[in-house]
Short mmCIF file of C-alpha atoms and ligand atoms in Angstrom, two decimals:
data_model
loop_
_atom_site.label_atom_id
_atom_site.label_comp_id
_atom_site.label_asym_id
_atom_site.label_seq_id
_atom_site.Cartn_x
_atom_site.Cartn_y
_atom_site.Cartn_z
CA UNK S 1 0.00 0.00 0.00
CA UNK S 2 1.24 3.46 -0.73
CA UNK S 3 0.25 7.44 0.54
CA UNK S 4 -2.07 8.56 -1.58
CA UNK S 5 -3.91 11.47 -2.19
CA UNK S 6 -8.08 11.87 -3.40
CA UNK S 7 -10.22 14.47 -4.11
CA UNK S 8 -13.19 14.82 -1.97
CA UNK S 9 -16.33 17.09 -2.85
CA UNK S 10 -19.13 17.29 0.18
CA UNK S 11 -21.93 18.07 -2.07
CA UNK S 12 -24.83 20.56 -1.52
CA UNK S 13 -27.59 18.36 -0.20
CA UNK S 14 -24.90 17.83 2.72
CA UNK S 15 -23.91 21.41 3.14
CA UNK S 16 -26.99 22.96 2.91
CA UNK S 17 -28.28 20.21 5.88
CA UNK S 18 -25.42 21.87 8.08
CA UNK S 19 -23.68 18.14 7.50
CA UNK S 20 -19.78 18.67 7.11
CA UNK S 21 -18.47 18.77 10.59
CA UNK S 22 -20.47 15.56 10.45
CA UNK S 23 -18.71 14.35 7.62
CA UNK S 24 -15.55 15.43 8.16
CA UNK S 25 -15.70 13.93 11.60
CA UNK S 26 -16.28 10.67 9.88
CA UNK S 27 -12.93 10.85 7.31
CA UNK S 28 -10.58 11.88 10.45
CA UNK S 29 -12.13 9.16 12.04
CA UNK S 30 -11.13 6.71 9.58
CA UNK S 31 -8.03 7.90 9.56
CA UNK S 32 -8.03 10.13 6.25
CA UNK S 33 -6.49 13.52 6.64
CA UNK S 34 -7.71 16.67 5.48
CA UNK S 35 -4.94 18.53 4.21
CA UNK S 36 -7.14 21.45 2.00
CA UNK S 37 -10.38 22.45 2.27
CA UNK S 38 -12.48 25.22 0.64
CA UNK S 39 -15.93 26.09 0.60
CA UNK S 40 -17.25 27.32 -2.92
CA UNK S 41 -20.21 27.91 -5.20
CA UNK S 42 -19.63 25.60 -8.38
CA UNK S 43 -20.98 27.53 -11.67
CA UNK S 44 -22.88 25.70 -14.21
CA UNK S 45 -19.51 25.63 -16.88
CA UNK S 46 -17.64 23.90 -13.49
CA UNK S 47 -19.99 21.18 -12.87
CA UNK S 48 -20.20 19.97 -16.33
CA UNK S 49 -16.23 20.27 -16.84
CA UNK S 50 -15.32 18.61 -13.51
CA UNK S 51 -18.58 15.47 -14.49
CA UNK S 52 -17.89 15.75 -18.16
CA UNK S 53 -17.51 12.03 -18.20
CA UNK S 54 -20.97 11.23 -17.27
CA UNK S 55 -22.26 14.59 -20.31
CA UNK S 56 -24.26 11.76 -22.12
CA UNK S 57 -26.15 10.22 -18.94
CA UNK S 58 -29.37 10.50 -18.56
CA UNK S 59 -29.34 11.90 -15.32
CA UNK S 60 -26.14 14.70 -16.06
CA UNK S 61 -28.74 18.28 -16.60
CA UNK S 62 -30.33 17.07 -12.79
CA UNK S 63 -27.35 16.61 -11.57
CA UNK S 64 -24.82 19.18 -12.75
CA UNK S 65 -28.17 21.74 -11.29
CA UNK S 66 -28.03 19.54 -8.05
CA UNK S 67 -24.48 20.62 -7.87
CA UNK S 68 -24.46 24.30 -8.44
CA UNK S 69 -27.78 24.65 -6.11
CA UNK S 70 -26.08 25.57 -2.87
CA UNK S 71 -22.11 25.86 -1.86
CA UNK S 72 -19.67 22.41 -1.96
CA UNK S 73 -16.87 21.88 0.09
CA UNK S 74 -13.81 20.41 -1.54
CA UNK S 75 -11.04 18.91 0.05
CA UNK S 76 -7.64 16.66 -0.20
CA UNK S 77 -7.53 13.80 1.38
CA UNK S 78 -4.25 11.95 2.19
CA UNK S 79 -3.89 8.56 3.64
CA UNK S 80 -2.70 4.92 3.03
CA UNK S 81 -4.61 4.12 -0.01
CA UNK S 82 -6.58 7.58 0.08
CA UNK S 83 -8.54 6.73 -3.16
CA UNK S 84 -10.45 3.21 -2.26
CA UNK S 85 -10.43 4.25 1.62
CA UNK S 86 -12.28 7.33 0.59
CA UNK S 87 -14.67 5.32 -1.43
CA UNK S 88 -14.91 2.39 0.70
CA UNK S 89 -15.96 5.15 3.76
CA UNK S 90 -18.26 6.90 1.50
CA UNK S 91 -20.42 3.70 0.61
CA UNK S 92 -22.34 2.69 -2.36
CA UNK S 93 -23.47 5.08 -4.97
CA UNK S 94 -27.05 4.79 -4.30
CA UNK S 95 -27.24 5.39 -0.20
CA UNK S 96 -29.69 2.26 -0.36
CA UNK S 97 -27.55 0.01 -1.33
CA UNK S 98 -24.46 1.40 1.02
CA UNK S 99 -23.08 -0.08 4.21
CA UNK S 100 -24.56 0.90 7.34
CA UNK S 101 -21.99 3.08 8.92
CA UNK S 102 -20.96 4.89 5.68
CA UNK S 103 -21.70 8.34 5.08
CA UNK S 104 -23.80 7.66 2.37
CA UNK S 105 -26.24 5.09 3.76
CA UNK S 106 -25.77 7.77 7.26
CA UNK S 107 -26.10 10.91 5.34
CA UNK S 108 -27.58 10.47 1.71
CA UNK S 109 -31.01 11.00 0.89
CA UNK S 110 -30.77 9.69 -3.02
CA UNK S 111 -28.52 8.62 -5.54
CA UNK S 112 -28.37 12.09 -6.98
CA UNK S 113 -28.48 13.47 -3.69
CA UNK S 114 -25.39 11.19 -1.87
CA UNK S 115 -23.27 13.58 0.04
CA UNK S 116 -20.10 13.08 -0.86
CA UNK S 117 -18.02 12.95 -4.35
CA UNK S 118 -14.71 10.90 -4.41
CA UNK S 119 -11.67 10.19 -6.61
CA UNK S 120 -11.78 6.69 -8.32
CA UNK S 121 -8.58 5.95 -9.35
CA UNK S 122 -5.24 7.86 -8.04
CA UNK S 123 -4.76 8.81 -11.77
CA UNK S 124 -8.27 10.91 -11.55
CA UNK S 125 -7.60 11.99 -8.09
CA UNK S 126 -4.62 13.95 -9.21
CA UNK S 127 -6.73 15.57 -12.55
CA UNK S 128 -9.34 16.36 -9.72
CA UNK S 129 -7.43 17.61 -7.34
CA UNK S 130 -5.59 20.11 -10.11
CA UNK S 131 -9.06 21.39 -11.06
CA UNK S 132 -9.66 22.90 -7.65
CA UNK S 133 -6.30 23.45 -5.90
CA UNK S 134 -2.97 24.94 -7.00
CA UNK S 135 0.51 23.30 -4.80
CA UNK S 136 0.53 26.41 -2.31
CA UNK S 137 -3.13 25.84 -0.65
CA UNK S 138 -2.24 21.70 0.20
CA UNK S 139 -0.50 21.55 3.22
CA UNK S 140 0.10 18.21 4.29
P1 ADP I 1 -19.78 7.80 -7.78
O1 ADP I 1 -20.03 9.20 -7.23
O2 ADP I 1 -20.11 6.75 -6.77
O3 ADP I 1 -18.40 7.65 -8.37
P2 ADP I 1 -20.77 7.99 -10.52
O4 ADP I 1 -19.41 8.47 -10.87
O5 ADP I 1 -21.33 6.82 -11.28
O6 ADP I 1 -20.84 7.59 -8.97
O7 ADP I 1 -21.81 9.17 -10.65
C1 ADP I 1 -21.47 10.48 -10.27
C2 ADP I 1 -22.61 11.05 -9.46
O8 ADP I 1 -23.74 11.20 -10.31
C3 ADP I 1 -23.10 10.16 -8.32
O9 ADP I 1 -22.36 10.33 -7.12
C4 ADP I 1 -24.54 10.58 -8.16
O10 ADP I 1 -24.69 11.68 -7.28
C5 ADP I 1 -24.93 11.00 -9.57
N1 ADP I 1 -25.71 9.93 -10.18
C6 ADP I 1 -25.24 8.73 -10.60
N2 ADP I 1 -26.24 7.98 -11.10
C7 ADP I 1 -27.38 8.74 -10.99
C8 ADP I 1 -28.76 8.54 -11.33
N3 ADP I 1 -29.17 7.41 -11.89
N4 ADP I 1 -29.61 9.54 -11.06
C9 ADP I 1 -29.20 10.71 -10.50
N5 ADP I 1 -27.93 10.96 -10.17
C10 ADP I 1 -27.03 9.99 -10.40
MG1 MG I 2 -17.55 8.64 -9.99
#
């Protein structure tokens, strides 16, 4: 196992239910830490750039809205094998199908509305983690 590093978005159904300290409570508990953090309002133009994978789904106009409805906190999270830890804490897409005891089944409220964005692979996490922070605002 190595350090790694993921990109972690607490999404606006979360912030807007006051739900961060919550979920940030969670990651430290696991043992993730935050080394950046910033609270922003994603524009329209950012939400389709940073999802521009999922442009042809069905679900992408809903969700990119979702996203710019209310401020996001995004962070860096560094651990032993940040990426799958992340997602492995975060639970399943959908919070029905998650783990009890992961912030999605604890936190979500639908699959469009699941608290929490990860990094899936270290390759993406870095591409992520570019699109929101320069070198001078991580501070390990
Ligand atoms: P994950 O966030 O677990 O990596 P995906 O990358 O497949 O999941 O999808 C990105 C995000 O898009 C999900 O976290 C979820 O909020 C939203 N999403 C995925 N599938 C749907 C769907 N069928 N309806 C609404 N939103 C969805
Ligand atoms: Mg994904």
């Amino acid at each position: 196992m190595a350090v790694e590093r993921t990109l972690s978005i607490i999404k606006p159904d979360a912030t807007s239910r006051n739900l961060t300290g919550a979920i940030n409570a969670r990651l430290e508990q696991e043992g993730l830490r935050i080394v950046a953090q910033k609270r922003l309002r994603l524009t329209k133009a950012q939400a389709e750039e940073f999802y521009g994978v999922h442009r042809d789904k069905a679900f992408f106009d809903s969700f990119c809205e979702h996203m710019t409805s209310a401020p996001v906190v995004v962070q860096v999270l560094v651990g032993e094998n940040a990426v799958a830890e992340n997602r492995r804490i975060m639970g399943a897409t959908n919070p029905a199908n998650a783990e009890i005891g992961t912030i999605r089944r604890d936190f979500g409220q639908s699959v469009e509305h699941n608290a929490v964005h990860g990094s899936d692979s270290p390759e993406n996490a870095e591409i992520e983690i570019g699109f929101f922070f320069g070198r001078m605002e991580i501070v390990g």
